[in-house]
Tab-separated table of C-alpha atoms in Angstrom:
chain	number	residue	atom	x	y	z
A	1	MET	CA	5.440	-21.808	-30.816
A	2	LYS	CA	8.617	-23.473	-28.853
A	3	THR	CA	11.025	-20.771	-30.014
A	4	LYS	CA	8.429	-18.139	-29.217
A	5	GLN	CA	8.024	-19.426	-25.763
A	6	LYS	CA	11.775	-19.277	-25.302
A	7	LYS	CA	12.050	-15.958	-26.387
A	8	ILE	CA	9.345	-14.664	-23.951
A	9	ILE	CA	11.212	-16.161	-20.956
A	10	PHE	CA	14.717	-15.193	-22.399
A	11	SER	CA	13.746	-11.540	-22.851
A	12	LEU	CA	11.994	-11.435	-19.381
A	13	THR	CA	15.344	-12.638	-17.939
A	14	LEU	CA	17.363	-10.263	-20.019
A	15	LEU	CA	15.308	-7.455	-18.862
A	16	LEU	CA	15.370	-8.168	-15.210
A	17	LEU	CA	19.063	-8.888	-14.650
A	18	PRO	CA	20.731	-5.716	-15.365
A	19	LEU	CA	18.282	-3.985	-13.287
A	20	VAL	CA	18.859	-6.335	-10.336
A	21	CYS	CA	22.477	-5.748	-10.433
A	22	SER	CA	22.409	-2.043	-10.779
A	23	PRO	CA	24.128	-0.369	-7.772
A	24	THR	CA	21.531	0.472	-5.068
A	25	VAL	CA	20.849	3.563	-3.171
A	26	ASN	CA	17.917	4.187	-0.843
A	27	ALA	CA	14.620	4.946	-2.449
A	28	MET	CA	11.121	5.552	-1.718
A	29	HIS	CA	8.683	4.395	1.138
A	30	ILE	CA	8.303	6.587	4.003
A	31	MET	CA	11.600	6.258	6.065
A	32	GLU	CA	11.647	4.952	9.734
A	33	GLY	CA	10.841	7.664	12.240
A	34	TYR	CA	9.702	10.217	9.816
A	35	LEU	CA	5.962	10.104	10.650
A	36	ALA	CA	4.969	11.206	14.030
A	37	PRO	CA	3.532	8.458	16.156
A	38	LYS	CA	-0.222	9.547	15.911
A	39	TYR	CA	0.092	9.189	12.201
A	40	CYS	CA	1.748	5.881	12.209
A	41	ILE	CA	-1.047	4.584	14.485
A	42	ALA	CA	-3.784	6.311	12.502
A	43	TRP	CA	-2.523	4.794	9.243
A	44	GLY	CA	-1.919	1.510	10.900
A	45	VAL	CA	-5.432	1.153	12.291
A	46	LEU	CA	-6.893	2.131	8.750
A	47	CYS	CA	-5.016	-0.707	7.148
A	48	VAL	CA	-6.520	-3.447	9.545
A	49	PRO	CA	-9.927	-3.805	7.840
A	50	PHE	CA	-8.237	-4.024	4.330
A	51	LEU	CA	-5.904	-6.715	5.637
A	52	ILE	CA	-8.724	-8.611	7.100
A	53	ALA	CA	-10.635	-8.339	3.769
A	54	GLY	CA	-7.442	-9.393	1.917
A	55	PHE	CA	-7.038	-12.320	3.983
A	56	LEU	CA	-10.548	-13.486	3.507
A	57	SER	CA	-10.448	-12.888	-0.276
A	58	ILE	CA	-7.472	-14.894	-0.517
A	59	LYS	CA	-8.993	-17.754	1.435
A	60	LYS	CA	-12.141	-17.760	-0.477
A	61	THR	CA	-10.360	-17.495	-4.011
A	62	LEU	CA	-8.170	-20.563	-2.930
A	63	ALA	CA	-11.191	-22.534	-1.540
A	64	GLU	CA	-12.793	-22.141	-4.975
A	65	HIS	CA	-9.943	-22.506	-7.331
A	66	ARG	CA	-7.178	-24.563	-5.909
A	67	LYS	CA	-5.081	-24.044	-9.112
A	68	ALA	CA	-4.923	-20.376	-8.596
A	69	LEU	CA	-2.328	-20.845	-5.811
A	70	MET	CA	0.433	-21.001	-8.288
A	71	ILE	CA	-0.711	-17.865	-9.945
A	72	LEU	CA	-0.986	-16.149	-6.481
A	73	ALA	CA	2.571	-17.273	-5.875
A	74	MET	CA	3.630	-15.718	-9.080
A	75	ALA	CA	1.902	-12.301	-8.389
A	76	GLY	CA	3.457	-12.270	-5.060
A	77	ALA	CA	7.064	-12.983	-6.371
A	78	TYR	CA	6.397	-10.323	-9.245
A	79	ALA	CA	5.886	-7.821	-6.393
A	80	PHE	CA	8.967	-8.957	-4.650
A	81	VAL	CA	10.970	-8.483	-7.821
A	82	LEU	CA	9.557	-5.301	-8.941
A	83	SER	CA	9.784	-3.564	-5.533
A	84	SER	CA	13.316	-4.343	-5.458
A	85	LEU	CA	14.350	-2.776	-8.747
A	86	LYS	CA	15.596	0.673	-8.233
A	87	ILE	CA	15.448	2.460	-11.415
A	88	PRO	CA	16.840	5.835	-12.186
A	89	SER	CA	14.550	8.498	-13.404
A	90	VAL	CA	14.137	11.964	-15.087
A	91	THR	CA	14.323	13.894	-11.920
A	92	GLY	CA	17.985	12.440	-11.298
A	93	SER	CA	16.661	10.320	-8.396
A	94	SER	CA	15.911	6.730	-8.232
A	95	SER	CA	12.784	4.756	-7.241
A	96	HIS	CA	11.219	1.565	-7.519
A	97	PRO	CA	7.955	0.175	-8.893
A	98	THR	CA	5.461	-1.500	-6.641
A	99	GLY	CA	4.479	-4.681	-8.567
A	100	THR	CA	1.128	-4.877	-6.677
A	101	GLY	CA	-1.111	-3.810	-9.457
A	102	LEU	CA	-0.941	-6.949	-11.556
A	103	GLY	CA	-2.079	-9.010	-8.457
A	104	ALA	CA	-4.971	-6.621	-7.949
A	105	VAL	CA	-6.095	-7.142	-11.655
A	106	LEU	CA	-5.999	-10.928	-11.104
A	107	PHE	CA	-7.211	-11.298	-7.545
A	108	GLY	CA	-9.244	-8.238	-6.872
A	109	PRO	CA	-8.772	-5.291	-4.775
A	110	PHE	CA	-7.936	-6.667	-1.562
A	111	ALA	CA	-5.681	-9.632	-1.818
A	112	MET	CA	-2.569	-7.563	-2.549
A	113	SER	CA	-2.816	-5.921	0.959
A	114	VAL	CA	-1.506	-9.211	2.557
A	115	ILE	CA	1.233	-9.656	-0.152
A	116	GLY	CA	2.249	-6.251	-0.046
A	117	ILE	CA	2.679	-6.116	3.696
A	118	ILE	CA	5.115	-9.166	3.590
A	119	VAL	CA	7.052	-7.242	1.015
A	120	LEU	CA	7.257	-4.183	3.087
A	121	LEU	CA	8.020	-6.104	6.292
A	122	PHE	CA	11.000	-7.865	4.507
A	123	GLN	CA	12.130	-4.597	3.396
A	124	ALA	CA	11.659	-2.796	6.843
A	125	ILE	CA	13.374	-5.294	8.784
A	126	LEU	CA	16.257	-6.541	6.732
A	127	LEU	CA	16.929	-3.573	4.404
A	128	ALA	CA	16.451	-0.562	6.599
A	129	HIS	CA	14.040	0.507	3.727
A	130	GLY	CA	10.825	1.973	4.693
A	131	GLY	CA	10.217	1.136	8.383
A	132	LEU	CA	8.260	-0.628	11.043
A	133	THR	CA	6.785	2.531	12.682
A	134	THR	CA	5.708	3.792	9.169
A	135	LEU	CA	4.552	0.298	8.091
A	136	GLY	CA	0.865	1.279	8.180
A	137	ALA	CA	1.241	4.147	6.071
A	138	ASN	CA	3.388	2.398	3.576
A	139	THR	CA	0.938	-0.502	3.448
A	140	PHE	CA	-1.736	1.775	2.862
A	141	SER	CA	-0.240	3.350	-0.117
A	142	MET	CA	1.446	0.521	-1.755
A	143	ALA	CA	-0.680	-2.510	-0.777
A	144	ILE	CA	-4.157	-0.884	-0.438
A	145	ALA	CA	-4.712	2.401	-2.315
A	146	GLY	CA	-2.535	1.531	-5.358
A	147	PRO	CA	-4.085	-1.950	-5.970
A	148	LEU	CA	-7.510	-0.447	-5.133
A	149	LEU	CA	-7.180	2.012	-7.967
A	150	SER	CA	-5.505	-0.640	-10.284
A	151	TYR	CA	-8.643	-2.749	-9.830
A	152	GLY	CA	-11.005	0.161	-10.282
A	153	ILE	CA	-9.298	1.098	-13.750
A	154	PHE	CA	-9.309	-2.445	-14.902
A	155	LYS	CA	-12.963	-2.852	-14.183
A	156	LEU	CA	-13.816	0.523	-15.753
A	157	CYS	CA	-11.797	-0.584	-18.915
A	158	GLU	CA	-13.723	-3.852	-19.007
A	159	LYS	CA	-17.109	-1.798	-18.936
A	160	LEU	CA	-15.832	0.277	-21.855
A	161	LYS	CA	-14.519	-2.772	-23.666
A	162	VAL	CA	-10.926	-1.681	-23.744
A	163	ASN	CA	-8.446	-4.150	-24.990
A	164	LYS	CA	-7.431	-6.252	-22.125
A	165	LEU	CA	-3.774	-5.565	-22.367
A	166	VAL	CA	-4.161	-1.992	-22.656
A	167	ALA	CA	-6.342	-2.232	-19.501
A	168	VAL	CA	-3.493	-4.082	-17.688
A	169	PHE	CA	-1.119	-1.430	-18.857
A	170	LEU	CA	-3.433	1.423	-17.727
A	171	ALA	CA	-4.250	-0.334	-14.310
A	172	THR	CA	-0.930	-1.360	-13.272
A	173	ALA	CA	0.725	1.818	-14.416
A	174	LEU	CA	-1.652	4.235	-12.624
A	175	GLY	CA	-1.934	2.115	-9.650
A	176	ASP	CA	1.834	2.537	-9.073
A	177	LEU	CA	1.771	6.205	-9.827
A	178	PHE	CA	-1.195	6.474	-7.319
A	179	THR	CA	0.763	4.759	-4.508
A	180	TYR	CA	3.181	7.671	-4.565
A	181	VAL	CA	0.744	10.289	-4.732
A	182	ILE	CA	-0.680	8.759	-1.613
A	183	THR	CA	2.959	8.759	-0.108
A	184	SER	CA	3.102	12.406	-0.939
A	185	ILE	CA	-0.227	13.140	0.695
A	186	GLN	CA	0.718	11.105	3.732
A	187	LEU	CA	3.940	13.104	4.254
A	188	GLY	CA	2.324	16.436	3.282
A	189	ILE	CA	-0.253	16.009	6.225
A	190	ALA	CA	2.457	14.974	8.834
A	191	HIS	CA	4.804	17.762	7.838
A	192	PRO	CA	2.661	20.812	6.830
A	193	SER	CA	4.681	23.671	5.486
A	194	GLU	CA	4.732	26.949	7.420
A	195	VAL	CA	3.738	28.921	4.267
A	196	GLY	CA	1.013	27.192	2.659
A	197	GLY	CA	0.372	24.433	5.021
A	198	ILE	CA	-0.670	20.884	4.186
A	199	GLY	CA	-1.334	21.561	0.405
A	200	ALA	CA	2.153	23.410	-0.171
A	201	SER	CA	3.911	20.301	1.388
A	202	ILE	CA	1.828	17.824	-0.501
A	203	GLY	CA	2.864	19.850	-3.646
A	204	LYS	CA	6.476	19.645	-2.783
A	205	PHE	CA	6.440	15.870	-1.987
A	206	ILE	CA	4.344	15.140	-5.214
A	207	GLY	CA	7.324	17.030	-6.878
A	208	ILE	CA	9.763	14.553	-5.333
A	209	PHE	CA	7.908	11.190	-5.330
A	210	ALA	CA	5.288	11.352	-7.958
A	211	ILE	CA	7.319	13.073	-10.862
A	212	THR	CA	10.161	10.444	-10.227
A	213	GLN	CA	7.701	7.665	-10.509
A	214	ILE	CA	6.081	8.574	-13.898
A	215	PRO	CA	8.683	6.866	-16.028
A	216	LEU	CA	8.727	3.982	-13.675
A	217	ALA	CA	4.999	3.606	-13.688
A	218	ILE	CA	5.222	3.350	-17.510
A	219	ILE	CA	7.882	0.617	-17.049
A	220	GLU	CA	5.625	-1.354	-14.504
A	221	GLY	CA	2.646	-1.163	-16.952
A	222	ILE	CA	4.777	-2.554	-19.773
A	223	VAL	CA	6.276	-5.310	-17.814
A	224	SER	CA	3.056	-6.169	-16.428
A	225	VAL	CA	1.708	-6.521	-19.939
A	226	VAL	CA	4.497	-8.648	-20.958
A	227	VAL	CA	3.773	-10.973	-17.940
A	228	MET	CA	0.106	-10.926	-18.837
A	229	ILE	CA	0.748	-11.973	-22.522
A	230	GLY	CA	2.720	-14.973	-21.025
A	231	LEU	CA	-0.008	-15.976	-18.592
A	232	GLU	CA	-2.666	-15.617	-21.321
A	233	SER	CA	-0.620	-18.281	-23.258
A	234	TYR	CA	0.077	-20.710	-20.400
A	235	ALA	CA	-2.456	-20.258	-17.794
A	236	LYS	CA	-5.544	-19.723	-19.560
A	237	SER	CA	-7.589	-21.999	-17.373
A	238	GLU	CA	-6.449	-20.171	-14.232
A	239	LEU	CA	-7.272	-16.772	-15.682
A	240	THR	CA	-10.740	-18.242	-16.829
A	241	ASP	CA	-11.382	-19.304	-13.293
A	242	LEU	CA	-10.259	-15.921	-11.771
A	243	GLY	CA	-12.706	-14.199	-14.154
A	244	TYR	CA	-9.983	-12.391	-16.159
A	245	PHE	CA	-11.725	-13.025	-19.451
A	246	LYS	CA	-15.150	-12.058	-18.211
A	247	GLY	CA	-16.611	-9.152	-19.861
A	248	GLY	CA	-14.605	-7.672	-22.592
A	249	ALA	CA	-13.306	-9.629	-25.837
A	250	ILE	CA	-10.848	-12.228	-25.034
A	251	HIS	CA	-7.303	-11.138	-26.144
A	252	VAL	CA	-5.950	-13.657	-28.602
A	253	LYS	CA	-3.241	-12.999	-30.887
B	1	MET	CA	8.959	-14.890	-35.094
B	2	SER	CA	5.441	-14.591	-34.164
B	3	SER	CA	3.753	-11.246	-33.735
B	4	LYS	CA	3.396	-11.937	-29.952
B	5	ALA	CA	7.040	-12.491	-29.456
B	6	LYS	CA	7.871	-9.440	-31.602
B	7	THR	CA	5.555	-7.206	-29.273
B	8	VAL	CA	7.299	-8.591	-26.136
B	9	ILE	CA	10.578	-7.814	-27.255
B	10	ILE	CA	9.595	-4.304	-28.398
B	11	LEU	CA	7.907	-3.714	-25.210
B	12	LEU	CA	11.079	-4.761	-23.154
B	13	LEU	CA	13.145	-2.625	-25.249
B	14	VAL	CA	11.062	0.302	-24.540
B	15	CYS	CA	11.560	-0.337	-20.874
B	16	VAL	CA	15.145	-0.442	-21.061
B	17	LEU	CA	15.186	2.808	-23.002
B	18	ILE	CA	13.045	4.449	-20.210
B	19	ALA	CA	15.616	3.494	-17.712
B	20	VAL	CA	18.617	4.384	-19.690
B	21	VAL	CA	17.630	7.739	-21.193
B	22	PRO	CA	17.909	9.593	-17.678
B	23	LEU	CA	21.282	8.069	-16.917
B	24	ALA	CA	22.593	9.020	-20.210
B	25	PHE	CA	21.192	12.699	-20.207
B	26	ILE	CA	21.370	13.577	-16.535
B	27	LYS	CA	25.118	13.808	-15.961
B	28	ASP	CA	25.384	15.834	-12.572
B	29	SER	CA	23.340	13.291	-10.449
B	30	GLU	CA	23.951	10.342	-8.441
B	31	PHE	CA	20.472	9.083	-8.826
B	32	GLY	CA	20.155	8.800	-4.986
B	33	GLY	CA	16.845	7.573	-3.684
B	34	SER	CA	13.734	9.836	-3.746
B	35	ASP	CA	13.185	9.118	-0.101
B	36	GLY	CA	16.584	10.791	0.504
B	37	ALA	CA	15.365	13.843	-1.282
B	38	ALA	CA	12.019	13.655	0.757
B	39	GLU	CA	14.207	13.582	3.918
B	40	GLU	CA	15.887	16.910	2.939
B	41	ALA	CA	12.487	18.317	2.074
B	42	ILE	CA	11.258	17.547	5.528
B	43	THR	CA	14.384	19.099	7.216
B	44	GLU	CA	13.782	22.001	5.068
B	45	ILE	CA	10.033	22.428	6.089
B	46	ASP	CA	10.503	21.601	9.588
B	47	PRO	CA	14.161	22.018	10.718
B	48	THR	CA	13.462	20.908	14.061
B	49	TYR	CA	11.940	17.547	13.169
B	50	GLU	CA	14.001	14.441	14.304
B	51	ALA	CA	13.404	11.013	13.207
B	52	TRP	CA	12.082	9.364	16.475
B	53	ALA	CA	12.669	5.768	15.475
B	54	ASP	CA	15.595	4.175	13.814
B	55	PRO	CA	15.704	1.141	11.529
B	56	VAL	CA	16.061	-2.275	13.253
B	57	LEU	CA	18.814	-3.484	11.335
B	58	GLU	CA	20.634	-1.164	9.180
B	59	PRO	CA	22.878	-2.791	6.439
B	60	PRO	CA	26.468	-1.701	7.372
B	61	GLY	CA	27.127	-0.457	3.952
B	62	GLY	CA	26.037	-0.238	0.190
B	63	GLU	CA	27.510	-3.685	-0.547
B	64	THR	CA	25.529	-5.522	2.213
B	65	GLU	CA	22.404	-3.674	1.187
B	66	SER	CA	22.863	-4.416	-2.344
B	67	LEU	CA	23.296	-8.141	-1.291
B	68	LEU	CA	19.865	-8.155	0.446
B	69	PHE	CA	18.148	-6.347	-2.395
B	70	CYS	CA	19.537	-8.904	-4.831
B	71	LEU	CA	18.330	-11.681	-2.613
B	72	GLN	CA	14.888	-10.177	-2.528
B	73	ALA	CA	14.885	-9.938	-6.471
B	74	ALA	CA	16.356	-13.391	-6.566
B	75	LEU	CA	13.818	-15.116	-4.374
B	76	GLY	CA	11.083	-13.330	-6.338
B	77	ALA	CA	12.522	-14.146	-9.736
B	78	GLY	CA	13.135	-17.743	-8.670
B	79	VAL	CA	9.575	-18.339	-7.566
B	80	PHE	CA	8.260	-16.566	-10.690
B	81	GLY	CA	10.458	-18.397	-13.245
B	82	TYR	CA	9.719	-21.794	-11.671
B	83	CYS	CA	5.980	-21.272	-11.766
B	84	PHE	CA	6.138	-19.832	-15.353
B	85	GLY	CA	8.361	-22.704	-16.379
B	86	MET	CA	5.956	-25.148	-15.066
B	87	LEU	CA	2.948	-23.412	-16.607
B	88	ARG	CA	4.685	-23.575	-19.891
B	89	GLU	CA	5.465	-27.431	-19.620
B	90	ARG	CA	1.944	-27.964	-18.663
B	91	SER	CA	0.466	-26.383	-21.608
B	92	LYS	CA	3.037	-28.217	-23.760
B	93	TYR	CA	1.935	-31.560	-22.270
B	94	GLN	CA	-1.791	-30.855	-22.724
B	95	LYS	CA	-1.040	-30.063	-26.291
B	96	SER	CA	0.830	-33.258	-27.111
B	97	ASN	CA	-1.855	-35.126	-25.343
B	98	ALA	CA	-4.618	-33.687	-27.319
B	99	ASN	CA	-3.026	-34.654	-30.624
């Protein structure tokens, strides 16, 4: 037992280290100034109800389950780490995972909106990555749409009695990918092509963002499963409180 | 080694493999960001478009930027590792109390 635990922690660290230290280049999120003001405002406004719902949902969860605060901190930290890892992909470009799917599986569809916007603010202000004018659009894709899909897939898997860890994999990987599909759609709407219009533009941006993202989405899915294996071992009571084991069969090795 | 630990190690190796394979097989690329590629695509679609806002603080160069990105990862990894370690110690403590 003891060595097993050590191994989980050790291998997690090992995995994260080289990725953190790899040379960095700019990747993903819609860049500052690359959406016309009307789109910035529209996406921003669209985010507000989700942010309120997220804030209320976190408040409610923490009021009911005080102990879940630590798991929430971990979900936030996880998003912080994953969204800083720029990983090379098959298209010859780099991009990074979102890390918001895991939190959505644990805390419901809205909670990650608040955590996601914190990550995006950090990157926009300090890293010139993403941007303040495009914050609304980026929040919508990474902190709202992605987690919503993750949550939906997880619930669907629960209904279909899919193994929990498989469900976590599908939910987080597809949520990650969906984020970039939304990014492509946002850019496509804002920059319609002269030939083919919005549709052609969306296709083009999907070719850039979404294809690059496929292997990264798989990585995010796998890492999320590893984290979940860890949490299932050590935080069973919190996961039970959060309703993770509800429905499908509990995964025990 | 328990089967759980084996699963974890295999899963992590798969991740490393997924990240390394493109590096090994695509030679003529710098693996620039996909948003850089998107910028080019926008210019191609609409050559007259100009970014109307600039980043508030732009890191002066790659080194500073990588510092800040490392900081972000370090913050996250620190909090994550602290909590994970605490949970682990707690379950150990509970187990030894139960005995």
